[in-house]
XYZ file of C-alpha atoms in Angstrom:
760
model
C -111.554 30.408 194.209
C -115.302 30.728 193.188
C -115.988 33.968 195.065
C -113.124 35.606 193.322
C -114.908 35.164 189.874
C -118.308 36.450 191.228
C -119.818 39.158 189.073
C -119.311 42.673 190.337
C -122.138 45.197 190.118
C -120.626 48.716 189.737
C -123.665 50.388 191.355
C -123.111 48.342 194.479
C -119.925 50.291 194.936
C -121.874 53.501 195.256
C -124.296 54.809 197.919
C -127.050 57.230 197.692
C -130.679 57.367 197.102
C -130.371 59.111 193.824
C -128.946 55.991 192.220
C -132.268 54.111 192.326
C -132.977 55.300 188.731
C -130.831 53.416 186.171
C -131.210 56.395 183.709
C -129.497 58.850 186.235
C -125.998 59.891 184.961
C -122.951 59.369 187.162
C -121.033 62.565 188.477
C -117.344 62.917 188.694
C -117.076 62.262 192.436
C -119.039 59.198 191.860
C -116.592 57.955 189.244
C -113.660 58.612 191.434
C -115.235 56.682 194.134
C -115.805 53.781 191.991
C -112.179 53.782 190.773
C -110.935 53.763 194.353
C -113.157 50.903 195.444
C -112.183 48.775 192.299
C -108.475 49.260 193.147
C -109.299 48.047 196.650
C -111.236 45.049 195.452
C -108.411 44.027 193.012
C -105.795 43.985 195.938
C -108.140 41.745 197.781
C -108.406 39.270 194.924
C -104.617 39.146 194.494
C -104.212 38.475 198.238
C -106.662 35.495 197.937
C -104.918 34.079 194.859
C -101.676 34.061 196.430
C -102.929 32.299 199.544
C -104.560 29.750 197.500
C -101.349 28.904 195.578
C -99.370 28.647 198.830
C -101.818 26.298 200.390
C -101.787 23.944 197.394
C -98.145 24.002 196.625
C -97.555 20.142 196.592
C -100.589 19.547 194.286
C -99.057 21.886 191.780
C -95.651 20.251 192.160
C -96.991 16.830 191.500
C -98.835 18.100 188.423
C -95.640 19.649 186.857
C -93.677 16.411 187.565
C -96.296 14.389 185.739
C -95.933 16.590 182.744
C -92.244 16.306 182.694
C -92.444 12.430 182.642
C -94.884 12.632 179.659
C -92.655 14.784 177.735
C -89.764 12.369 178.425
C -91.593 9.316 177.309
C -92.710 11.135 174.043
C -89.204 11.749 173.277
C -88.215 8.142 173.918
C -90.948 6.864 171.523
C -89.840 9.353 168.841
C -86.306 7.962 169.109
C -87.523 4.305 168.721
C -89.762 5.303 165.657
C -86.661 7.040 164.174
C -84.741 3.891 164.695
C -87.214 1.758 162.955
C -87.560 3.971 160.120
C -83.796 3.922 159.693
C -83.854 0.099 159.589
C -86.568 0.045 156.977
C -84.787 2.608 154.715
C -81.678 0.543 154.846
C -83.278 -2.994 154.127
C -86.695 -2.796 152.091
C -88.403 -5.772 153.703
C -91.932 -4.666 152.462
C -90.950 -5.503 148.890
C -89.754 -8.956 149.853
C -92.920 -9.518 151.789
C -95.056 -8.556 148.884
C -93.107 -10.895 146.528
C -93.584 -13.686 149.039
C -97.231 -13.067 149.261
C -97.721 -13.032 145.435
C -95.874 -16.298 145.022
C -97.991 -17.863 147.731
C -101.137 -16.598 145.865
C -99.930 -17.944 142.512
C -98.994 -21.303 144.035
C -102.428 -21.516 145.676
C -104.321 -20.616 142.501
C -102.346 -23.231 140.439
C -103.045 -25.944 143.085
C -106.859 -24.989 143.185
C -106.943 -25.103 139.270
C -105.203 -28.364 139.274
C -107.670 -29.744 141.893
C -110.669 -28.439 139.855
C -109.119 -29.896 136.638
C -108.549 -33.239 138.278
C -112.110 -33.082 139.460
C -113.360 -32.342 135.956
C -111.294 -35.028 134.479
C -112.736 -37.358 136.972
C -116.281 -36.309 136.010
C -115.469 -36.645 132.357
C -113.910 -40.041 132.795
C -116.914 -41.080 134.928
C -119.376 -39.727 132.129
C -117.331 -41.658 129.382
C -117.319 -44.848 131.305
C -121.050 -44.459 132.008
C -121.763 -43.941 128.337
C -119.654 -46.815 127.437
C -121.435 -48.900 130.129
C -124.800 -47.697 128.873
C -123.867 -48.584 125.276
C -122.621 -52.042 126.423
C -125.730 -52.748 128.475
C -127.800 -51.611 125.560
C -126.000 -54.182 123.239
C -126.234 -56.912 125.857
C -130.010 -56.480 126.038
C -130.078 -54.858 129.562
C -132.509 -52.095 128.215
C -133.901 -50.800 131.510
C -130.404 -50.229 132.967
C -129.346 -48.523 129.662
C -132.359 -46.423 129.674
C -131.825 -45.378 133.303
C -128.282 -44.428 132.462
C -129.147 -42.304 129.461
C -131.675 -40.599 131.544
C -129.353 -39.745 134.285
C -126.634 -38.755 131.872
C -129.039 -36.383 130.221
C -129.212 -34.432 133.514
C -125.382 -34.602 134.123
C -124.700 -33.191 130.687
C -127.484 -30.688 130.954
C -128.923 -31.597 127.561
C -131.163 -28.664 126.463
C -129.626 -26.299 129.045
C -126.307 -25.573 127.512
C -124.298 -22.598 128.523
C -121.681 -20.384 126.607
C -118.033 -20.886 127.587
C -118.333 -24.461 128.473
C -115.346 -26.923 127.897
C -115.337 -28.255 124.296
C -115.381 -31.833 125.805
C -118.921 -31.316 126.973
C -119.991 -30.757 123.316
C -118.292 -34.098 122.476
C -119.810 -35.803 125.300
C -123.327 -34.462 124.391
C -122.766 -35.676 120.784
C -121.956 -39.174 122.089
C -125.032 -39.188 124.230
C -127.270 -37.988 121.367
C -125.787 -40.771 119.145
C -126.560 -43.340 121.811
C -130.133 -41.874 122.368
C -130.737 -42.023 118.560
C -129.636 -45.661 118.499
C -131.908 -46.412 121.367
C -134.910 -44.672 119.548
C -134.198 -46.626 116.472
C -133.897 -49.990 118.246
C -137.070 -49.385 120.378
C -138.933 -48.613 117.170
C -137.768 -51.828 115.549
C -138.903 -53.674 118.686
C -142.444 -52.090 118.452
C -142.579 -52.885 114.787
C -141.661 -56.486 115.612
C -144.222 -56.476 118.514
C -147.275 -55.121 116.773
C -147.951 -56.264 113.281
C -150.905 -56.343 110.900
C -151.374 -59.224 108.512
C -153.134 -58.107 105.487
C -154.297 -61.613 104.403
C -155.985 -62.674 107.536
C -156.810 -59.030 108.480
C -155.283 -59.656 112.009
C -153.307 -57.445 114.479
C -150.640 -59.588 116.259
C -148.901 -58.561 119.416
C -145.771 -60.637 120.319
C -144.577 -60.887 123.819
C -141.184 -62.222 122.959
C -139.101 -60.122 120.627
C -136.060 -60.603 118.434
C -134.252 -57.586 116.911
C -130.594 -57.233 115.794
C -129.309 -60.483 117.326
C -131.283 -59.730 120.585
C -133.511 -62.577 121.159
C -136.037 -63.285 123.934
C -136.682 -59.692 124.997
C -139.903 -59.366 126.850
C -142.251 -56.620 125.429
C -143.012 -55.613 128.951
C -139.260 -54.800 129.350
C -139.203 -52.776 126.294
C -142.125 -50.709 127.366
C -140.405 -50.186 130.725
C -137.167 -49.023 129.120
C -139.011 -46.841 126.747
C -140.866 -45.161 129.603
C -137.691 -44.658 131.690
C -135.990 -43.098 128.633
C -138.897 -40.765 127.894
C -139.354 -42.063 124.298
C -142.580 -43.864 124.794
C -144.593 -41.627 122.403
C -141.846 -41.694 119.678
C -141.623 -45.500 119.789
C -145.464 -46.087 119.989
C -146.081 -43.839 116.912
C -145.979 -46.470 114.238
C -147.997 -48.914 116.354
C -150.609 -46.232 116.968
C -150.857 -45.530 113.225
C -151.294 -49.240 112.372
C -154.110 -49.634 114.982
C -155.876 -46.485 113.970
C -155.724 -47.521 110.301
C -156.677 -51.026 110.612
C -158.872 -51.250 113.714
C -160.229 -47.908 114.754
C -161.172 -46.659 111.329
C -163.238 -49.866 110.415
C -164.821 -49.885 113.844
C -166.243 -46.412 113.282
C -167.311 -46.855 109.746
C -170.990 -45.737 109.439
C -173.271 -48.194 107.828
C -170.857 -51.017 107.305
C -168.664 -51.477 110.627
C -166.155 -54.169 111.276
C -166.339 -56.754 114.018
C -163.513 -57.891 116.295
C -162.478 -61.167 117.925
C -159.612 -61.501 120.420
C -157.561 -64.478 120.845
C -154.458 -65.307 123.213
C -151.770 -67.891 122.482
C -150.400 -69.494 125.578
C -146.944 -70.898 125.694
C -144.863 -72.910 128.190
C -143.694 -69.666 129.729
C -147.107 -67.905 129.635
C -148.771 -65.773 126.881
C -146.624 -65.614 123.861
C -148.945 -63.683 121.605
C -152.145 -61.843 121.477
C -154.362 -61.523 118.445
C -157.129 -59.101 117.439
C -159.113 -60.413 114.403
C -160.974 -57.839 112.282
C -164.050 -59.532 110.900
C -166.426 -57.963 108.236
C -170.007 -57.217 109.208
C -172.427 -59.946 108.437
C -175.154 -57.435 107.683
C -174.012 -54.738 105.317
C -177.124 -52.589 106.027
C -176.495 -52.020 109.738
C -177.076 -48.342 110.702
C -175.901 -47.436 114.134
C -178.136 -44.503 114.732
C -177.630 -44.531 118.580
C -173.908 -45.178 118.363
C -173.793 -47.810 121.131
C -172.302 -50.554 118.910
C -169.793 -48.219 117.326
C -168.492 -47.048 120.834
C -168.496 -50.715 121.987
C -166.208 -51.726 119.172
C -163.858 -48.774 119.824
C -163.798 -49.646 123.486
C -162.995 -53.274 122.590
C -159.959 -52.322 120.552
C -158.763 -49.856 123.212
C -159.067 -52.662 125.954
C -157.069 -54.811 123.866
C -154.315 -52.256 123.662
C -154.666 -51.586 127.419
C -154.230 -55.225 128.245
C -151.845 -56.648 125.732
C -149.626 -53.591 124.804
C -149.851 -51.333 127.823
C -150.049 -54.228 130.436
C -152.712 -52.389 132.313
C -150.237 -49.709 133.152
C -152.111 -46.309 133.668
C -149.019 -44.108 132.621
C -148.571 -46.180 129.430
C -152.073 -46.145 128.364
C -152.287 -42.413 129.001
C -149.344 -41.967 126.849
C -151.036 -43.894 124.133
C -154.196 -41.915 124.585
C -152.399 -38.664 124.241
C -150.763 -39.975 120.994
C -153.873 -41.392 119.345
C -156.961 -39.593 120.695
C -156.945 -36.431 118.715
C -157.028 -38.681 115.610
C -159.636 -41.142 117.063
C -161.928 -38.428 117.953
C -161.699 -36.727 114.456
C -162.430 -40.084 112.797
C -165.474 -40.565 115.079
C -166.735 -37.038 114.407
C -166.250 -37.144 110.637
C -167.383 -40.776 109.995
C -170.114 -41.032 112.615
C -171.322 -38.028 114.467
C -171.258 -35.497 111.677
C -173.314 -37.992 109.607
C -176.081 -38.416 112.190
C -176.608 -34.734 112.802
C -180.432 -34.206 112.200
C -181.473 -32.855 108.994
C -184.682 -31.562 110.404
C -184.924 -29.288 113.573
C -187.677 -31.682 114.853
C -185.326 -34.415 115.151
C -182.914 -32.729 117.522
C -184.646 -34.499 120.459
C -183.772 -37.907 119.153
C -180.125 -37.080 118.989
C -180.022 -36.809 122.727
C -179.509 -40.552 122.788
C -176.225 -40.157 120.946
C -175.213 -37.377 123.256
C -175.852 -39.676 126.313
C -173.862 -42.708 124.737
C -171.110 -40.311 123.729
C -170.622 -39.059 127.349
C -170.694 -42.630 128.636
C -168.106 -43.654 126.122
C -165.704 -40.980 127.092
C -166.336 -41.827 130.892
C -165.260 -45.481 130.132
C -162.118 -44.272 128.317
C -161.449 -42.023 131.510
C -161.664 -45.048 133.728
C -159.082 -46.873 131.746
C -156.901 -43.611 131.972
C -156.971 -43.495 128.159
C -158.327 -39.932 128.681
C -157.254 -37.475 131.450
C -159.616 -36.880 134.215
C -158.642 -33.195 134.395
C -158.035 -31.972 130.793
C -161.349 -30.796 129.416
C -159.775 -30.703 125.876
C -159.969 -34.500 125.828
C -163.807 -34.477 125.817
C -164.087 -33.333 122.251
C -166.998 -35.845 121.330
C -169.180 -34.609 124.063
C -168.624 -30.997 123.114
C -169.296 -31.805 119.619
C -172.503 -33.693 120.427
C -173.767 -31.280 122.996
C -173.313 -28.522 120.369
C -175.421 -30.387 117.877
C -177.675 -27.319 117.252
C -174.640 -25.552 115.994
C -173.537 -28.491 113.904
C -177.078 -28.885 112.661
C -177.131 -25.147 111.658
C -173.779 -25.298 110.124
C -174.828 -28.499 108.070
C -178.007 -26.718 106.930
C -175.997 -23.545 106.090
C -173.565 -25.558 104.025
C -176.480 -27.200 102.353
C -178.122 -23.899 101.583
C -175.046 -22.458 100.182
C -174.294 -25.723 98.202
C -177.713 -25.501 96.579
C -177.270 -21.686 95.857
C -173.944 -22.387 94.284
C -175.147 -25.265 92.078
C -178.171 -23.419 90.723
C -176.070 -20.357 89.875
C -173.536 -22.452 88.107
C -176.018 -24.757 86.336
C -178.431 -21.957 85.168
C -178.033 -21.177 81.401
C -179.784 -17.760 81.598
C -182.376 -18.620 78.804
C -185.639 -16.933 78.249
C -188.761 -19.329 78.836
C -189.856 -20.842 75.468
C -193.516 -19.898 75.898
C -192.452 -16.234 76.643
C -193.557 -14.055 73.629
C -194.850 -10.899 75.203
C -193.987 -7.667 73.527
C -196.105 -5.452 75.791
C -195.625 -4.338 79.427
C -196.120 -7.057 81.995
C -198.649 -5.483 84.544
C -199.497 -7.516 87.597
C -203.247 -7.792 86.575
C -202.694 -8.280 82.966
C -203.810 -11.997 82.949
C -201.437 -13.074 80.215
C -200.478 -16.735 79.785
C -196.822 -15.865 80.418
C -197.811 -15.335 84.140
C -197.585 -19.070 84.717
C -193.926 -19.007 84.104
C -191.859 -18.783 87.542
C -189.365 -16.606 85.573
C -191.837 -13.839 85.325
C -191.693 -12.229 88.726
C -193.405 -9.255 90.522
C -191.428 -6.291 91.463
C -192.342 -5.444 95.101
C -192.113 -1.648 94.652
C -193.476 -1.460 91.127
C -196.716 -2.346 89.368
C -194.642 -4.062 86.686
C -193.299 -7.564 86.304
C -190.207 -8.463 84.668
C -188.574 -11.719 83.444
C -185.627 -12.949 85.322
C -183.308 -16.036 85.094
C -183.981 -19.358 86.643
C -180.938 -18.678 88.934
C -182.552 -15.601 90.417
C -186.146 -16.940 90.909
C -184.835 -20.308 92.428
C -182.349 -18.391 94.547
C -185.168 -16.253 96.158
C -187.292 -19.428 96.527
C -184.345 -20.809 98.460
C -183.970 -17.620 100.415
C -187.753 -17.614 101.394
C -187.615 -21.123 102.509
C -184.566 -20.606 104.578
C -186.076 -17.492 106.289
C -189.329 -19.579 107.082
C -186.946 -21.996 108.995
C -185.384 -18.982 110.736
C -188.832 -18.096 112.070
C -189.402 -21.575 113.490
C -185.709 -22.078 114.836
C -183.905 -21.475 118.234
C -181.781 -18.374 118.312
C -178.447 -20.255 117.589
C -179.815 -21.966 114.629
C -181.613 -18.965 113.375
C -178.541 -16.857 113.650
C -176.718 -19.276 111.341
C -179.578 -19.575 108.916
C -179.708 -15.812 108.753
C -176.056 -15.697 107.581
C -176.657 -18.517 105.238
C -179.366 -16.301 103.676
C -177.044 -13.449 103.269
C -174.220 -15.479 101.931
C -176.543 -17.187 99.433
C -177.641 -13.891 98.128
C -174.000 -12.565 97.898
C -173.016 -15.656 95.967
C -174.911 -14.193 92.980
C -172.685 -11.243 92.976
C -169.562 -13.289 93.308
C -170.461 -16.199 90.802
C -172.596 -14.708 88.016
C -170.507 -11.832 86.804
C -167.472 -14.139 86.520
C -169.451 -16.804 84.834
C -171.205 -14.558 82.306
C -168.030 -12.312 81.780
C -167.757 -13.058 78.012
C -171.557 -12.680 77.417
C -171.441 -9.325 79.089
C -169.089 -7.976 76.377
C -171.586 -8.642 73.611
C -175.228 -7.684 72.662
C -177.502 -10.500 74.045
C -180.354 -11.386 76.137
C -178.040 -12.709 78.874
C -176.892 -9.305 79.964
C -180.553 -7.914 80.136
C -181.602 -11.005 82.035
C -178.760 -10.249 84.536
C -179.912 -6.628 84.709
C -183.467 -7.778 85.548
C -182.024 -10.229 88.116
C -180.132 -7.560 89.968
C -183.166 -5.284 89.943
C -185.411 -7.951 91.200
C -182.989 -9.029 93.909
C -182.571 -5.458 95.154
C -186.226 -5.129 95.535
C -186.781 -8.583 97.130
C -183.985 -7.798 99.583
C -185.560 -4.637 100.624
C -188.856 -6.465 101.300
C -187.365 -9.420 103.349
C -187.178 -7.475 106.618
C -190.801 -6.336 106.333
C -191.944 -9.857 105.619
C -190.132 -11.874 108.229
C -188.672 -9.634 110.902
C -191.722 -9.874 113.233
C -191.528 -13.643 113.304
C -187.802 -13.919 113.947
C -186.597 -14.940 117.299
C -186.271 -11.961 119.679
C -182.486 -12.227 120.147
C -181.863 -11.613 116.326
C -184.749 -9.163 115.513
C -182.514 -6.070 116.115
C -179.392 -7.575 114.433
C -180.977 -9.143 111.337
C -180.350 -6.615 108.431
C -180.822 -7.113 104.767
C -181.347 -3.637 103.491
C -177.563 -3.048 103.269
C -177.243 -5.391 100.297
C -179.894 -3.821 98.251
C -177.909 -0.784 96.943
C -175.092 -2.943 95.751
C -177.515 -5.115 93.598
C -179.332 -1.963 92.324
C -175.785 -0.420 91.373
C -174.855 -3.632 89.716
C -178.041 -3.521 87.652
C -177.312 -0.020 86.591
C -173.692 -0.726 85.727
C -174.840 -3.851 83.515
C -177.546 -1.626 81.667
C -175.111 1.151 81.061
C -172.408 -1.214 79.956
C -174.924 -2.708 77.367
C -175.814 0.779 76.102
C -172.257 1.674 75.630
C -171.467 -1.533 73.824
C -174.382 -0.906 71.485
C -173.252 2.726 70.914
C -169.673 1.566 70.263
C -170.872 -0.956 67.785
C -173.069 1.586 65.951
C -170.219 4.026 65.748
C -168.006 1.431 64.252
C -170.495 0.646 61.650
C -171.206 4.410 60.932
C -167.363 4.891 60.625
C -167.590 2.552 57.589
C -169.635 5.224 55.742
C -166.623 7.342 55.547
C -168.498 10.588 56.598
C -171.060 9.960 53.812
C -168.824 11.692 51.247
C -169.294 11.568 47.561
C -172.574 9.434 47.813
C -173.323 10.589 44.314
C -170.738 7.970 43.127
C -172.279 4.477 43.214
C -169.395 2.724 45.133
C -169.568 5.382 47.954
C -173.326 5.344 47.907
C -173.338 1.392 48.439
C -170.759 1.711 51.186
C -172.979 4.293 53.017
C -176.062 2.399 52.449
C -174.344 -0.793 53.723
C -173.394 1.065 57.028
C -176.976 2.319 57.312
C -178.194 -1.120 56.928
C -175.892 -2.534 59.475
C -176.871 0.147 61.989
C -180.413 -0.703 61.438
C -179.864 -4.318 61.916
C -178.127 -3.770 65.230
C -180.842 -1.429 66.348
C -183.531 -4.065 65.350
C -181.581 -6.670 67.335
C -181.458 -4.469 70.375
C -185.147 -3.655 69.834
C -186.085 -7.264 69.824
C -184.087 -8.233 73.004
C -184.770 -5.047 74.946
C -188.553 -4.568 74.353
C -189.301 -8.243 75.378
C -187.304 -8.197 78.489
C -186.832 -4.703 79.850
C -189.632 -2.752 81.741
C -191.349 -0.290 79.361
C -189.801 2.755 81.185
C -186.227 1.240 81.091
C -186.670 0.185 77.489
C -187.792 3.677 76.455
C -184.937 5.441 78.423
C -182.231 3.079 77.043
C -183.383 2.959 73.401
C -183.746 6.769 73.250
C -180.209 7.099 74.415
C -178.920 4.684 71.714
C -181.076 6.468 68.969
C -179.911 9.764 69.951
C -176.312 8.690 69.618
C -176.952 7.246 66.048
C -179.047 10.178 64.758
C -176.732 12.856 66.185
C -173.583 11.183 64.603
C -175.177 10.730 61.258
C -176.564 14.414 61.259
C -173.137 15.670 62.404
C -171.261 13.792 59.612
C -173.588 15.121 56.834
C -173.542 18.703 58.147
C -169.662 18.534 58.081
C -169.614 17.983 54.301
C -168.230 21.093 52.557
C -169.317 20.563 49.025
C -172.305 18.754 47.849
C -173.467 18.159 44.358
C -177.146 18.250 43.500
C -177.196 14.342 42.846
C -175.353 13.888 46.236
C -177.919 15.749 48.321
C -180.674 13.488 46.730
C -178.568 10.344 47.534
C -178.205 11.588 51.162
C -181.857 12.377 51.464
C -182.629 8.928 50.145
C -180.320 7.344 52.703
C -182.021 9.283 55.545
C -185.469 8.331 54.446
C -184.559 4.770 54.049
C -183.053 4.614 57.485
C -186.158 6.200 59.142
C -188.548 3.812 57.183
C -186.591 0.890 58.390
C -186.692 2.115 61.959
C -190.373 2.887 61.841
C -191.389 -0.227 63.845
C -188.810 0.494 66.414
C -190.074 4.131 66.763
C -193.700 2.861 67.056
C -192.511 0.594 69.884
C -191.233 3.511 71.762
C -194.507 5.464 71.169
C -196.482 2.425 72.415
C -194.120 2.253 75.426
C -195.010 5.879 76.149
C -198.761 5.262 75.951
C -198.676 2.156 78.181
C -196.387 3.628 80.788
C -197.756 4.575 84.116
C -198.716 8.087 84.892
C -196.162 8.337 87.649
C -193.295 7.227 85.278
C -190.914 9.990 84.038
C -191.324 11.531 80.686
C -194.772 9.951 80.007
C -196.192 13.185 78.531
C -193.229 14.154 76.461
C -193.376 13.240 72.795
C -190.754 11.135 71.255
C -189.014 13.989 69.472
C -188.289 15.729 72.856
C -186.681 12.406 74.161
C -184.695 12.108 70.877
C -183.741 15.598 69.950
C -181.604 14.476 66.998
C -184.631 12.649 65.452
C -186.494 15.804 64.649
C -183.122 17.366 63.439
C -182.391 14.496 61.110
C -185.954 14.464 59.693
C -185.568 18.215 59.011
C -182.132 17.519 57.501
C -183.779 15.239 54.955
C -186.182 18.010 54.024
C -183.445 20.628 53.819
C -181.453 18.558 51.288
C -183.979 19.389 48.362
C -185.378 22.642 49.695
C -184.845 25.895 47.915
C -182.455 28.509 49.473
C -185.262 31.136 50.163
C -187.358 28.387 51.767
C -184.469 27.400 53.947
C -183.979 31.080 54.889
C -187.703 31.575 55.701
C -187.627 28.417 57.846
C -184.748 29.765 59.867
C -186.439 33.302 60.276
C -189.530 31.473 61.485
C -187.576 29.723 64.159
C -188.521 26.344 62.776
C -184.868 25.274 62.263
C -183.685 26.358 65.537
C -186.426 24.411 67.210
C -185.038 21.376 65.432
C -181.639 21.917 66.950
C -179.699 23.643 64.078
C -177.265 26.379 64.940
C -176.575 29.399 62.766
C -173.064 28.092 62.069
C -174.352 24.740 60.919
C -176.971 26.344 58.602
C -174.550 28.728 57.054
C -172.077 25.914 56.326
C -174.875 23.790 54.990
C -175.917 26.612 52.582
C -172.424 27.102 51.422
C -171.885 23.383 50.693
C -175.098 23.129 48.593
C -175.532 26.429 46.940
C -172.871 28.057 44.649
C -171.611 31.592 45.529
C -174.113 34.115 44.425
C -175.809 37.367 45.267
C -178.883 35.445 46.527
C -176.650 33.249 48.700
C -175.130 36.270 50.259
C -178.388 37.881 50.881
C -179.791 34.841 52.499
C -176.754 34.357 54.665
C -177.060 38.004 55.769
C -180.714 37.622 56.564
C -179.902 34.519 58.589
C -177.260 36.347 60.429
C -179.415 39.466 61.179
C -182.627 37.772 61.977
C -183.846 38.193 65.711
C -185.180 34.984 67.288
């Protein structure tokens, strides 16, 4: 059949040379020829198909027969399925099967739960029986068996690993186990108290091998130790015994200077050793000094060997447990009572301390061999660590000593002025005065002057210089600690003195001025420390040692103290002047006496300040501070007088008298200021300015005294000449003053007009 389906090429049905070109169009005859030939070809194909069917008739018949059988079987299957479906629809067997399956599942689940419950009950009953057995064995003295049971029951009950949703009975069982465990702990503690005792009268530690507690007689100490180890309560039960041995044996053994001695004894019975005794004997020589530490360490090892042999029975695990329990305290005792006391006080003795370092290392090695210390835990070697870091401890000790000295001298200083100090002039560095012999008269590094300071400041700086000299001679680690000691010692002044002198700083006294000088002196000394010592410091701290940062805080403290004193003086003077009641009605005797009393009090305060400040302050500081105070006083008095609105003739004379009296009484004070100007250095501020320029109100109050009895025309002429304006008077003050003194008249109006219209 394949040739029938071959592809037919239409052009093959034509003939002619003009058909070689595919683009040549076909003519009508050509098309007719093609149709004719296609019809012929179609008939040929039909003939071949018919021949093929006839030749394969049997094959096609067999194929059609098979198809008929398949259709029949399909119909039969369909009938069977229909029958089954009809049966199912008549009787719902699937529902019955489902019910049966559910019932089987429930029954199986109930059976499984009952089996699990039965298993749980068996476990609970077993645990209860074991708890009762352990309790019974414990009461009968079978301590090891009871301890093993408690240990296994702890795992079975998952103590410490509880989960939510567990049966309540587990909580009850755990409570029973905890009660039993507590009873065991209490009983074992009693056993150890009975086993290890200290007799105060004979100073003896006794270790009994046969124990009797709560009707349990003849229990071996070794058995008790085994049971405690199995139960995991060795540390708890040994705690009291450890405290007893540390208190009565280890501490006396380590006592530096008067150590105790020890003697061992063993009492043998018919069944072996019944008791071991450690006698604590006082030292025969009360002046023993174990500088090398060999004897001290030997006594401690003797005590620990006694424990190792007679309490721990040479069991490595037990002595290790005892070591974990006691070594932190023992090492602290050795450090505090021995090692810290033999730390060298001088850097030159650090080499001798190496002997103690060596015997300390040997001591810890001996403890490691006895398994008292762990071979792998580096934290146990605390003594070696301390002794090997002796430089740090030496530096810390010296630092503590320096700070202690600084604190004591600051607290003990009374801030008094030297008795032989009588200077009233400036203290130059080359003045050659007898006062120079006092160590409280110090040089100011950045000034040509000297000043008087407290013993606290001078001694503090002596201590600082001594410590810095040690810094230059010490190793880097020690030098670093000394450097911090110096800084802390200086800062102690800032922390201690203001609190100590708080009450004195609120009054007018020499203490505050001494403290001002102290702060000024310390600030300049601090600035000079780096220049003086830095080149000799160890290289490792040269770039890190800084002092200059502390200088500004002391300079600021000095200024705050001085300004506080100035304000206190000004406040007291204002209170005194307030008592004059504005200098009103001084023509009345009572008012005059009141004003005079206020002036006298002000003069008294100023003289007191003059005596204190001139003798203690530098001339420039004294001049500046006193001028501020005087300016405040004079300006206040001048202001009060100029505010008076009506003055009688007698009243003006009394006011003039008060002014002259005040200025006369302050003449010595004003002369001291002039001498301070004359003696001041040329580089100091205001040296060329007269006193009236530094106290503007002084010129004004003097002129006011003159104006009080000056004729009106003279007053007017003085204003026109500019004299009054140069003294600080204003046109308003002058007009009010004229109106207060002179009655209203044509002359007064004319003078006021002249004053208002003058051109200055």
